[in-house]
XYZ file of C-alpha atoms in Angstrom:
161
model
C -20.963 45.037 51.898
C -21.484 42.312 54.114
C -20.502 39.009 52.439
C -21.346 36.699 55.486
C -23.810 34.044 54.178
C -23.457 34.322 50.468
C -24.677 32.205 47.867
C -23.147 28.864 47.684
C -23.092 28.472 44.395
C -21.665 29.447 41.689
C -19.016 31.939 42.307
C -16.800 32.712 44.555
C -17.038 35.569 47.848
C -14.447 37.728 45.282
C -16.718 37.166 42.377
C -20.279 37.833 44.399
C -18.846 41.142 45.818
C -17.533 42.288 42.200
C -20.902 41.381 40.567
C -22.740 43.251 43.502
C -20.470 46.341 42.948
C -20.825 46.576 39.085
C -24.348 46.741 39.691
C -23.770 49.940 41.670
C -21.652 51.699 38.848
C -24.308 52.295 36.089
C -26.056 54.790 38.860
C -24.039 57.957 38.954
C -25.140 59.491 42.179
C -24.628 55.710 43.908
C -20.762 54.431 44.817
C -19.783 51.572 46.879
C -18.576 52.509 50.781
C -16.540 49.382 51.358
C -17.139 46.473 53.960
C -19.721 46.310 56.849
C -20.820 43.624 59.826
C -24.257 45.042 59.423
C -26.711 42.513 58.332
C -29.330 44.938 56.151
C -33.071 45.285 56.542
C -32.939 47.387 59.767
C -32.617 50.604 60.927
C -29.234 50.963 62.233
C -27.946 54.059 59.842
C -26.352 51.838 57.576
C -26.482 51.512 53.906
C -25.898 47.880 54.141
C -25.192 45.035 51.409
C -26.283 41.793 52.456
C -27.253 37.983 51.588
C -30.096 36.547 53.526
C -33.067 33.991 52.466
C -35.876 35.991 50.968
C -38.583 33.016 50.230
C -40.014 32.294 47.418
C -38.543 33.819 43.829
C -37.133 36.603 44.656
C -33.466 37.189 43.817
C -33.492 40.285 45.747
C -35.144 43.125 47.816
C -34.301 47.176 48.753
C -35.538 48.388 52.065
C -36.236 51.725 52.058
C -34.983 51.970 55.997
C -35.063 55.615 56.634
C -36.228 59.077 54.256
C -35.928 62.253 55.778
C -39.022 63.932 55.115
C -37.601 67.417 55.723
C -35.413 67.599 52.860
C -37.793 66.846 50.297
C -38.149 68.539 46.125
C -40.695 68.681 43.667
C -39.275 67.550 40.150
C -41.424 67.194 36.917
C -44.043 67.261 39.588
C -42.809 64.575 41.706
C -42.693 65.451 45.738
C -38.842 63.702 46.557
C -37.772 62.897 49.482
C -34.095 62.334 50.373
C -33.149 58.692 51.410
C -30.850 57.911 54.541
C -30.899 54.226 54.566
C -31.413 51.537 51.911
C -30.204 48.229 52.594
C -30.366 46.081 49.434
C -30.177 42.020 49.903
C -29.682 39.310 47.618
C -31.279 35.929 48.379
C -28.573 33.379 48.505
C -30.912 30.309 48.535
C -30.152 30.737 43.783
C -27.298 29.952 41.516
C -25.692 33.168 40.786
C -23.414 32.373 37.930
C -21.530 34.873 35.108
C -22.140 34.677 31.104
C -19.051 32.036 31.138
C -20.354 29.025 32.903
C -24.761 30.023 32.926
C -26.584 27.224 33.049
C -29.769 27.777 34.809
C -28.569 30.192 37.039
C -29.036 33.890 37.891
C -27.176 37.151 36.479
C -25.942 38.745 39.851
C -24.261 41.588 38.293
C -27.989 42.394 36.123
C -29.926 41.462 39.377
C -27.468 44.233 40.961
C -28.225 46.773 39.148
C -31.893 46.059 38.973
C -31.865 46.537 43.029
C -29.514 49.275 42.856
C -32.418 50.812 40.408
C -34.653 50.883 43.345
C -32.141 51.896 45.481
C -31.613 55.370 43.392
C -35.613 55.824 43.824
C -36.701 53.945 40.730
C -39.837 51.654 41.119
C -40.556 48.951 38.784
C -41.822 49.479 34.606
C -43.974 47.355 32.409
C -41.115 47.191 29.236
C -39.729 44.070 28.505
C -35.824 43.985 28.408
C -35.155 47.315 30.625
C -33.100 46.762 33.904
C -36.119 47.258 35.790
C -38.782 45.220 34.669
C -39.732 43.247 37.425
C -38.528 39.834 36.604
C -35.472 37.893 34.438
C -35.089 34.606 33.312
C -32.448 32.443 34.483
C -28.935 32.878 32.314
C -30.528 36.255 31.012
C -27.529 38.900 30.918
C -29.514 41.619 29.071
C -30.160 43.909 32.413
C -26.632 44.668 33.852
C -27.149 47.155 31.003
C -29.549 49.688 31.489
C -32.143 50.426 28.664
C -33.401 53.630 27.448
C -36.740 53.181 30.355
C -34.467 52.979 32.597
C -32.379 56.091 31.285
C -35.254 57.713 30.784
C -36.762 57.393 34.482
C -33.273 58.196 36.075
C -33.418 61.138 34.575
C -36.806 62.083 35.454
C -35.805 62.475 38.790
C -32.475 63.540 39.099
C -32.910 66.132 36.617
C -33.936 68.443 38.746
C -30.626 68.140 41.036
């Protein structure tokens, strides 16, 4: 995790880099590696955590930096192919505030997890409510949580591990 440019508001470095790792947790086969200078969104062979301005409304991206292609497995007819570098980012230009003190501000633990989703190899789903649906409202805390879709489409692909 690199905590160099984080939001400004609402919580604190402590409190960004504890929402950012609870996001993590709900993913089994995911764990946090600790602290980094890396900045994220290049190939340098590290899984990197980072804040950086994104543009527009997006609370945050994952770059799939690096697959290798040579370990790859068909599951539930699905060709997958092993990741060796996803950087996720979180766009510190938002309010990033907890269920305490929300007022028009972003969940960073749900937006977390969401990114963390993608991170695992999940893409995006079309139900309302589930961690990965591709948008949240501002002081929405429903997605730190993960639904049943996204249960449901974890297991799809590991599965087969």
């Amino acid at each position: 995790y690199n905590g160099a440019n984080g939001a400004t508001c609402c919580l604190s470095a402590s409190e960004q880099q504890s929402q950012i790792v609870s996001g993590i947790t709900p993913w089994a086969i995911a764990s946090f590696g600790g602290s980094t200078s890396a900045s994220g969104a290049k190939r340098d062979g590290v899984n990197a955590i980072s804040w950086g301005k994104l543009g527009g409304t997006t609370l945050g991206v994952t770059n799939y930096v690096s697959t290798n292609t040579s370990q790859t497995q068909v599951c539930n007819g699905n060709l997958l192919a092993r990741f060796q570098e996803v950087d996720v980012r979180f766009n510190n230009q938002f309010r990033w505030m907890n269920a305490n003190n929300c007022s028009s501000g972003f969940d960073l633990a749900g937006v977390s997890t969401h990114e963390f989703g993608h991170a695992v190899g999940l893409g995006h789903t079309d139900v309302p409510g589930a961690t990965m649906f591709p948008s949240v409202g501002a002081c929405d805390f429903s997605i730190s949580s993960l639904a049943a879709d996204d249960k449901s489409g974890y297991s799809a692909i590991y599965s087969c591990r």
